[in-house]
mmCIF file of C-alpha atoms and ligand atoms in Angstrom:
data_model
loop_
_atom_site.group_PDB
_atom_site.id
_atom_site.type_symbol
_atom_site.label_atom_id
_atom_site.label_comp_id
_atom_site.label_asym_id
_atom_site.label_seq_id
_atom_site.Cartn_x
_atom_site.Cartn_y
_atom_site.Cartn_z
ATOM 1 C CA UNK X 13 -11.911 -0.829 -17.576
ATOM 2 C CA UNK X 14 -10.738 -2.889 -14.183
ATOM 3 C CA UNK X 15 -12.561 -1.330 -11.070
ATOM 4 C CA UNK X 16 -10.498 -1.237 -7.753
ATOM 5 C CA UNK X 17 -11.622 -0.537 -4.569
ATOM 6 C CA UNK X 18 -8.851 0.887 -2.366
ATOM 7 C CA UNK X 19 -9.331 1.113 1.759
ATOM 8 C CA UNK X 20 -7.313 3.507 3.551
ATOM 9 C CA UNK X 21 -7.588 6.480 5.470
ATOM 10 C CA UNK X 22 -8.126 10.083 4.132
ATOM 11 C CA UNK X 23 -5.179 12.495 5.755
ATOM 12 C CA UNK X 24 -6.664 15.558 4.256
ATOM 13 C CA UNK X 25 -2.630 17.056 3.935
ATOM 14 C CA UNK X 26 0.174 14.801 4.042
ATOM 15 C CA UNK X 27 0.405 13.430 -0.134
ATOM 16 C CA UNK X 28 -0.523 10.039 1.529
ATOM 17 C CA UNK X 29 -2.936 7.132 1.795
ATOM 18 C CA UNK X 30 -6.039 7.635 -0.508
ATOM 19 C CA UNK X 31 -4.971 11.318 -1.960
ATOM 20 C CA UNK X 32 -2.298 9.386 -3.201
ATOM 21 C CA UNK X 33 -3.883 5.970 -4.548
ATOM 22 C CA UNK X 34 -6.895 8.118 -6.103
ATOM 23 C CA UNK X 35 -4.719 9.906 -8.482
ATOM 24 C CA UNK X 36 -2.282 7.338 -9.257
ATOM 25 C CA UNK X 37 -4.163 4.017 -9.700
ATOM 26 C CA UNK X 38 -6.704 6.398 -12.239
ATOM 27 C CA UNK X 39 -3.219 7.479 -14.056
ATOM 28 C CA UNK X 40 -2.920 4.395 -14.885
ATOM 29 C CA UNK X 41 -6.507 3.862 -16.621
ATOM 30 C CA UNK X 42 -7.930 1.720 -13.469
ATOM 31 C CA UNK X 43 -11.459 3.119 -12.143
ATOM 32 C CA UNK X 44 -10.836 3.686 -8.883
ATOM 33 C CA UNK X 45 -13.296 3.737 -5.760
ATOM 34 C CA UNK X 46 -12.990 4.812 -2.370
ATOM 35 C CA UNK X 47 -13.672 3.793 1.164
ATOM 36 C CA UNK X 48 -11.884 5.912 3.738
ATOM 37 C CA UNK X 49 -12.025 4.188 7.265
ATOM 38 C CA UNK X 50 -11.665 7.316 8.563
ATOM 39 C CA UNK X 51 -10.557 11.157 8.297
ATOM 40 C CA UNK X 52 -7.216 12.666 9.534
ATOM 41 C CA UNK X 53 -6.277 16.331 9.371
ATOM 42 C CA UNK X 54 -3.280 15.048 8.634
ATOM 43 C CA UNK X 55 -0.752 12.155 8.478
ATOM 44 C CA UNK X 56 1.128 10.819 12.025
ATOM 45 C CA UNK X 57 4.356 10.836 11.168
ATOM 46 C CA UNK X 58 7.481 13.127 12.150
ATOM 47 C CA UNK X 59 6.760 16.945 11.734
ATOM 48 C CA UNK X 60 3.434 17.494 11.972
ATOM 49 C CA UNK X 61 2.657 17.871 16.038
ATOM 50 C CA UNK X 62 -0.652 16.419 16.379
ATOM 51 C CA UNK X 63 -3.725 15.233 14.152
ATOM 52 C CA UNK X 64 -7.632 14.967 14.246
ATOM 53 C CA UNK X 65 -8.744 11.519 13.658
ATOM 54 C CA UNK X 66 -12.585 11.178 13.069
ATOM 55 C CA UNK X 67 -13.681 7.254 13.631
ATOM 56 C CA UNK X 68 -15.507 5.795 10.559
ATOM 57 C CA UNK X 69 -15.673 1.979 10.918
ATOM 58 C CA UNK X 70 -19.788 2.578 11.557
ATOM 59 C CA UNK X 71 -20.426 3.495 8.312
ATOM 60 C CA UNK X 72 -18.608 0.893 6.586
ATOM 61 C CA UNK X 73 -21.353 -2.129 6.922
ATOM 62 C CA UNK X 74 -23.458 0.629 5.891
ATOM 63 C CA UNK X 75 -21.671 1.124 2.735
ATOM 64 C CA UNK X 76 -21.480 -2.167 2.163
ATOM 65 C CA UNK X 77 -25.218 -2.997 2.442
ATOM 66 C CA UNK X 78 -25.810 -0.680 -0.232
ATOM 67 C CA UNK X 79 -23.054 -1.856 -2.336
ATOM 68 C CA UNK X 80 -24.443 -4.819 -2.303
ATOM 69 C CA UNK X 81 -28.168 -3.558 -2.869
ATOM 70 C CA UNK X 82 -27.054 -1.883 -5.748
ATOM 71 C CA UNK X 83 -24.805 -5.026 -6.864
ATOM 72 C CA UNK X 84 -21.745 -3.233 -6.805
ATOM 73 C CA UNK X 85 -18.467 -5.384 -7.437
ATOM 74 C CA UNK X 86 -15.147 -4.816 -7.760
ATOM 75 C CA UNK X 87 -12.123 -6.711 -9.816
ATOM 76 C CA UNK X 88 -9.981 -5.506 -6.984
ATOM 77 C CA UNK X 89 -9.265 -4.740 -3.322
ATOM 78 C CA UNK X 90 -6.531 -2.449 -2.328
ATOM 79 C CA UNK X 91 -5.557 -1.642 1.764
ATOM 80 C CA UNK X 92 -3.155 0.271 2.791
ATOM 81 C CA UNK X 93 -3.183 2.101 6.364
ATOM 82 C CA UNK X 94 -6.071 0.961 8.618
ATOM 83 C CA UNK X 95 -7.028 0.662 12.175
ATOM 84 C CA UNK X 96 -7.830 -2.162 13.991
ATOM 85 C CA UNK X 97 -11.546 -1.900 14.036
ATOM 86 C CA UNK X 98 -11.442 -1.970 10.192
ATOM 87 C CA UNK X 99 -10.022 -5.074 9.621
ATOM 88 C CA UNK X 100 -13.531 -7.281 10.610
ATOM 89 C CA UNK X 101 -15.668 -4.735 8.017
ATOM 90 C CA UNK X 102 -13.284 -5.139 5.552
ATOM 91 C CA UNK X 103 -13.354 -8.748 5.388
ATOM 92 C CA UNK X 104 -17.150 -8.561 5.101
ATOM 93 C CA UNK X 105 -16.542 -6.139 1.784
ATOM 94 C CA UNK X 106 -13.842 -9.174 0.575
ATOM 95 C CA UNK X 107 -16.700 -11.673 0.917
ATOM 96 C CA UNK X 108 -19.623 -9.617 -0.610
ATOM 97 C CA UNK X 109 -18.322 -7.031 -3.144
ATOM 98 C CA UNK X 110 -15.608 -8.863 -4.987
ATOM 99 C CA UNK X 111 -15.649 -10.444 -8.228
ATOM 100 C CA UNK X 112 -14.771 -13.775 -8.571
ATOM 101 C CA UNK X 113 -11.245 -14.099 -9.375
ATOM 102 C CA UNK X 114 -10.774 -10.472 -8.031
ATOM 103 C CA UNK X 115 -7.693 -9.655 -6.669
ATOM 104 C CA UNK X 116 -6.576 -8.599 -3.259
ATOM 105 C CA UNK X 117 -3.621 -6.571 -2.604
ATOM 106 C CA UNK X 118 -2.383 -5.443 0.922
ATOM 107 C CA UNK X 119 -0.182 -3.024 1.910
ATOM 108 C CA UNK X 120 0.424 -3.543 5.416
ATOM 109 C CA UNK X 121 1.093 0.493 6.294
ATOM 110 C CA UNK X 122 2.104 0.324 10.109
ATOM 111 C CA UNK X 123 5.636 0.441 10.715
ATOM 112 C CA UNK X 124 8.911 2.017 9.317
ATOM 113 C CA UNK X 125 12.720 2.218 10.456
ATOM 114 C CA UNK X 126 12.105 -0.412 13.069
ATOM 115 C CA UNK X 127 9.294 1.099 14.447
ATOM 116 C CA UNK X 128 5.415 0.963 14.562
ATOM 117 C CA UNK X 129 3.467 3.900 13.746
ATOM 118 C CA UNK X 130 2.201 6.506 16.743
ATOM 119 C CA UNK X 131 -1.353 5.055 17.574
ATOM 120 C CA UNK X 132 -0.617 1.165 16.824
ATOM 121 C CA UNK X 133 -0.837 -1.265 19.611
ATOM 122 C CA UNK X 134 2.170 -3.622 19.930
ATOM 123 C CA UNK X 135 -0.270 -6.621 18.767
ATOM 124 C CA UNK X 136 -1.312 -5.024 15.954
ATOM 125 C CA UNK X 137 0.719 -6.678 13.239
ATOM 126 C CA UNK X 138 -1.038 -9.854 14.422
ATOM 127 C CA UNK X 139 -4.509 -8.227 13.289
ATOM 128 C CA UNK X 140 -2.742 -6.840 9.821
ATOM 129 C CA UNK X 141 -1.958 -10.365 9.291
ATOM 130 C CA UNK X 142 -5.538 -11.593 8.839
ATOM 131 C CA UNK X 143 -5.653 -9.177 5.493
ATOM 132 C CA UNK X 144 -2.925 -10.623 4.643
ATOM 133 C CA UNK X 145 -3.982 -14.457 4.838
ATOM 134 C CA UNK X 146 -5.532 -15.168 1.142
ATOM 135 C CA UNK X 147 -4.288 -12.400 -0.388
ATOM 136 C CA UNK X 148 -2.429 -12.147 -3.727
ATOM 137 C CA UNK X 149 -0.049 -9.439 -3.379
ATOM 138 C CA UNK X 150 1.513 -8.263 0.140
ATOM 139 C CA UNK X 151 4.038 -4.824 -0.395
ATOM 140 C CA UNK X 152 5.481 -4.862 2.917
ATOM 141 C CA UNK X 153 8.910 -2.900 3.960
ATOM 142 C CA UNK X 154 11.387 -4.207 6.101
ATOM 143 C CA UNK X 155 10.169 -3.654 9.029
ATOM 144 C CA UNK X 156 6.816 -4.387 8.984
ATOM 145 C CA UNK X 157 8.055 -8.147 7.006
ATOM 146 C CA UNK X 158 9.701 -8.909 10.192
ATOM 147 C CA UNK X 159 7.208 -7.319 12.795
ATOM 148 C CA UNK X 160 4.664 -9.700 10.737
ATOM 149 C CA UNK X 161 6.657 -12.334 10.689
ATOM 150 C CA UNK X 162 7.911 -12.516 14.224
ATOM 151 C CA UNK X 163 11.248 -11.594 13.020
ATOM 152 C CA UNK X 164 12.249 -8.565 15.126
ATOM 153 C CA UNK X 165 14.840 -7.129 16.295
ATOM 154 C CA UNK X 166 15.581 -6.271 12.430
ATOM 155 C CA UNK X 167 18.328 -9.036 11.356
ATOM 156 C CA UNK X 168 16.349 -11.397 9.556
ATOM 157 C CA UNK X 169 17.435 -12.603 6.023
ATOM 158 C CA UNK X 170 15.310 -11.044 3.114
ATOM 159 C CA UNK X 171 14.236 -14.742 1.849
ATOM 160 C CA UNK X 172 13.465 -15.932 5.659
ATOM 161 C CA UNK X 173 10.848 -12.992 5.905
ATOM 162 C CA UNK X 174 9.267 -13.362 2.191
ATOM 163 C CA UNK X 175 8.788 -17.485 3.534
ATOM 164 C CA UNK X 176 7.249 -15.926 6.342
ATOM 165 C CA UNK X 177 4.600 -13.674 4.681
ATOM 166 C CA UNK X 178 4.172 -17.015 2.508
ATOM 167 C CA UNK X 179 3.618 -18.786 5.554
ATOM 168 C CA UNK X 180 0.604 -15.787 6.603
ATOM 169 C CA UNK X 181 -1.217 -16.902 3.135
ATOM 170 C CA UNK X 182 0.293 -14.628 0.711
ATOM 171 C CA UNK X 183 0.347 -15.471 -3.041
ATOM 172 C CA UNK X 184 2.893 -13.223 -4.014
ATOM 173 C CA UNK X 185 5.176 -11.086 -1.672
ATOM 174 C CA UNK X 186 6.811 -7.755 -2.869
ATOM 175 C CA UNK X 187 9.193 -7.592 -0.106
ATOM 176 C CA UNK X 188 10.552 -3.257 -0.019
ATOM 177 C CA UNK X 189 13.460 -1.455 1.201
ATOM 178 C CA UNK X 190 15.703 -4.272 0.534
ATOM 179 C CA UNK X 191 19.563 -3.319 -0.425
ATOM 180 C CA UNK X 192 22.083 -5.158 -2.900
ATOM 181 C CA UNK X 193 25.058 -4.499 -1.069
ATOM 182 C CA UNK X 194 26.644 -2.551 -4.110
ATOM 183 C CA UNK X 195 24.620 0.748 -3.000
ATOM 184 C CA UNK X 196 20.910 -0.341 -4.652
ATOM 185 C CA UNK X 197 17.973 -0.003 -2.981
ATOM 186 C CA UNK X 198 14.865 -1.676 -4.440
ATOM 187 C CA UNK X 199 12.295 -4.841 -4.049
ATOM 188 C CA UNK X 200 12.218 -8.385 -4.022
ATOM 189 C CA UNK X 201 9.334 -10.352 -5.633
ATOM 190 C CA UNK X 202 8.307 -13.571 -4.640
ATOM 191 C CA UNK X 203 5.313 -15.659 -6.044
ATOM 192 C CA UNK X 204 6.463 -18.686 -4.130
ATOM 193 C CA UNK X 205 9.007 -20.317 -6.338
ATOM 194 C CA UNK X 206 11.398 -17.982 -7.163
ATOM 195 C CA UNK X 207 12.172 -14.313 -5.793
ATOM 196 C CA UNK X 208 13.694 -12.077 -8.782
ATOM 197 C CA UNK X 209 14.571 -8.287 -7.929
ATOM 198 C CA UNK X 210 14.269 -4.974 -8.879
ATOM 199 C CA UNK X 211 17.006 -2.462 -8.249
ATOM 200 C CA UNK X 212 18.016 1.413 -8.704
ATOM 201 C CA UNK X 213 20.941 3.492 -7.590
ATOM 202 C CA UNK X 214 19.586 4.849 -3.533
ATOM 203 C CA UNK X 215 18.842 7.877 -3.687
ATOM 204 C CA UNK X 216 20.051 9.626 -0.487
ATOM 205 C CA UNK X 217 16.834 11.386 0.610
ATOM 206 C CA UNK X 218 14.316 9.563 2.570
ATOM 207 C CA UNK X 219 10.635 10.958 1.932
ATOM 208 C CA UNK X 220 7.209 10.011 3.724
ATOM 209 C CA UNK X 221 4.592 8.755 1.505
ATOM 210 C CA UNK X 222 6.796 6.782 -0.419
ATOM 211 C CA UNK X 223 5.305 3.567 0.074
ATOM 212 C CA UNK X 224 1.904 4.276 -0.604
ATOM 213 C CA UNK X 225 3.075 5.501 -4.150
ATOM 214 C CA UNK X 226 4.824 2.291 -4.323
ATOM 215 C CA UNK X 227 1.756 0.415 -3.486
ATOM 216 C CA UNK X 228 -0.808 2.177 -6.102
ATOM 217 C CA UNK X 229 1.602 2.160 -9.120
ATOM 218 C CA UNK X 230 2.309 -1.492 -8.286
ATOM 219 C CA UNK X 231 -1.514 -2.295 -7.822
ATOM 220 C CA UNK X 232 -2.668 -0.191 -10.703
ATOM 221 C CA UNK X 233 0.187 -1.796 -13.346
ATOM 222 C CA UNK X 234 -0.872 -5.755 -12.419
ATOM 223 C CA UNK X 235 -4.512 -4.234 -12.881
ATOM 224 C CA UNK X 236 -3.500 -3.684 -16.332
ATOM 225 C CA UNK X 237 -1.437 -6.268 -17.189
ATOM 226 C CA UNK X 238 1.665 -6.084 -15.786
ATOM 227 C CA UNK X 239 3.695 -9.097 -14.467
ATOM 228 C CA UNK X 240 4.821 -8.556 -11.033
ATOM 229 C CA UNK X 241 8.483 -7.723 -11.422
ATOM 230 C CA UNK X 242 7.209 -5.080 -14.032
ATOM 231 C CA UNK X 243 4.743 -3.429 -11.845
ATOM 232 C CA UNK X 244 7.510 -3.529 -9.092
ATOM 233 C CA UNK X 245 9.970 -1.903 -11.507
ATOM 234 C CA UNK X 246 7.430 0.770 -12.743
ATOM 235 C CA UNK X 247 6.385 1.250 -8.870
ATOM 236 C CA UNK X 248 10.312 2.160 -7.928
ATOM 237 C CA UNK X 249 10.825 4.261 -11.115
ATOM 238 C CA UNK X 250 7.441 6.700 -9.906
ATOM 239 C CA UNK X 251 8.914 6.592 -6.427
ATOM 240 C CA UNK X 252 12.401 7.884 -7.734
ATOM 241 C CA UNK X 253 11.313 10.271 -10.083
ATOM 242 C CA UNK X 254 9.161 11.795 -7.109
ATOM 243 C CA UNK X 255 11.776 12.153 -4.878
ATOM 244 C CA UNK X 256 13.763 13.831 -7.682
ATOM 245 C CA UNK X 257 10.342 16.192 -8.579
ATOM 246 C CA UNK X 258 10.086 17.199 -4.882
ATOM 247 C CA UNK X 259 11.548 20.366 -3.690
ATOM 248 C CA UNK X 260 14.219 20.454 -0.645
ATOM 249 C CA UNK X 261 12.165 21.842 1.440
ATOM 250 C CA UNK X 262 8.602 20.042 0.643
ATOM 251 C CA UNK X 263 8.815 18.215 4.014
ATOM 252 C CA UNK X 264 6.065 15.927 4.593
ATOM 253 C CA UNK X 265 4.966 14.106 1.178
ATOM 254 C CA UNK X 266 6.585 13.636 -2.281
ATOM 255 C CA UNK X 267 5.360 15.849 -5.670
ATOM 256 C CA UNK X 268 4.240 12.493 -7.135
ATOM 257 C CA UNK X 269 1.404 14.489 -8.309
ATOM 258 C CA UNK X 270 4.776 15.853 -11.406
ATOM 259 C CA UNK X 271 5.293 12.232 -12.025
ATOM 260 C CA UNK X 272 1.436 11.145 -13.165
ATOM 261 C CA UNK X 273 2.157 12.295 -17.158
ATOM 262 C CA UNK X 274 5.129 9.715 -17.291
ATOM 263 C CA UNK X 275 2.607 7.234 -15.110
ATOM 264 C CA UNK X 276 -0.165 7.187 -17.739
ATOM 265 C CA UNK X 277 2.200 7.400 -20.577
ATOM 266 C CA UNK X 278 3.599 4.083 -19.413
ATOM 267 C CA UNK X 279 -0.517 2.879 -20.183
ATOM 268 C CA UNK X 280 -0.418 4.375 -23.703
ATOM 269 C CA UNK X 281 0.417 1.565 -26.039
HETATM 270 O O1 PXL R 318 1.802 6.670 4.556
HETATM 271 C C1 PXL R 318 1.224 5.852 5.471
HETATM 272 C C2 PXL R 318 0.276 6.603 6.354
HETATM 273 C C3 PXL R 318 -1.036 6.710 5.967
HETATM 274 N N1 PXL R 318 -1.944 7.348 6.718
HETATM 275 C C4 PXL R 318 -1.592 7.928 7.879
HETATM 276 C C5 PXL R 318 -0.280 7.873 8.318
HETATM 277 C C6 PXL R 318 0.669 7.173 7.544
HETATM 278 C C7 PXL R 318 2.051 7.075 8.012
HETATM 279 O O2 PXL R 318 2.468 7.618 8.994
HETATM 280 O O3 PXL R 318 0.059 8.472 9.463
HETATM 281 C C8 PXL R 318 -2.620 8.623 8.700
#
């Protein structure tokens, strides 16, 4: 079995970040480890009114050390949402606890809708970008592509902003969010020589957490296997049959949890 490490914050409610890349890389029959750079009562988007936020970028040397002690490695690194003051400690993990030949996949959670996340300096896609240099996989959406790439406000041609996350060092870019003008929604994939895409019919409601289910499908499928464009289609196909599992009124996650027997039965043969 692959081992991935994944590094992203705990929101103890909110069907996001690490309670959502836990359950769904393992679905698909990838060990997964954990280290949260920090703890949130919840997430920070629209309808909750506030959050706790508890700091943990002191303990993560300290993991390290003794990952490293204990000559721990992984075959994989997975980000998603992290702070600024993460970004130097996880480069330290990428130097001393991976594999050779591991993998490195980054989803740049910051941004959505043209806007940065509550809490995130205006300069902080400029620190994002250092996890991104070197990486194999980026799974960016729209907006963040262009606040990465310098390509704001928001008009920027889907292959201008894939050259640009090129340009930052990425292997492969799984640009998300982008349309087909005949009422698809889906993802472009990139690995530098040729962007194919992915497509399914929009479905009309818009759902946080949806990304980060994106990302650990995606991550977990290449970790077994998968080309990209097959991970990416798997990825889309959780994400829509969430949004289809979640009630009306679930407001601030998706029920991907209803979607993890059709996740590992995609692993069975
Ligand atoms: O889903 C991305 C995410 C993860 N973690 C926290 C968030 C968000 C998005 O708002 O607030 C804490």
């Amino acid at each position: 079995m692959k081992k991935l490490l994944t590094v992203q914050d705990i929101s103890c409610v909110g069907q996001c970040s690490t309670t959502v890349a836990l359950p769904l890389v393992s679905a698909c029959g990838v060990e997964c480890a954990v280290l949260p750079p920090a703890i949130l009562s919840n997430h920070t988007a629209a309808g909750f009114s506030g959050w706790s936020f508890k700091d943990l970028t002191d303990e993560m040397p300290k993991i390290e050390a003794n990952w490293v002690r204990e000559k721990i490695s992984f075959d994989a690194i997975y980000t998603g949402y992290v702070c600024e003051s993460h970004i130097d400690p996880i480069l330290s993990i990428v130097k001393s606890c991976l594999k050779p030949g591991a993998l490195r996949f980054v989803d740049p959670a910051m941004a959505d809708n043209g806007v940065l996340y509550k809490g995130f300096a205006a300069d902080f896609p400029s620190k994002m970008a250092r996890l991104i240099d070197g990486c194999d996989y980026v799974l960016p959406n729209l907006t963040e592509a262009a606040l990465l790439t310098g390509n704001v406000p928001f008009k920027t041609a889907n292959e201008k902003l894939i050259e640009g996350l090129h340009r930052l060092g990425a292997k492969n870019v799984i640009l998300t969010g982008v349309e087909d003008g005949k009422g698809g929604l889906g993802s472009a994939v990139s690995d530098g020589t040729k962007i194919e895409y992915d497509f399914n019919p929009r479905l009309e409601s818009m759902f946080h957490g949806t990304g980060d289910v994106y990302a650990s499908v995606f991550a977990g499928a290449v970790m077994r296997g998968r080309p990209a464009l097959e991970a990416a289609a798997l990825a889309a196909d959780i994400v829509c049959e969430a949004i289809r599992k979640t009630a009306p009124d679930h407001w601030y996650g998706v029920s991907f949890e209803l979607t993890i027997p059709q996740l590992s039965n995609a692993f069975l043969k």
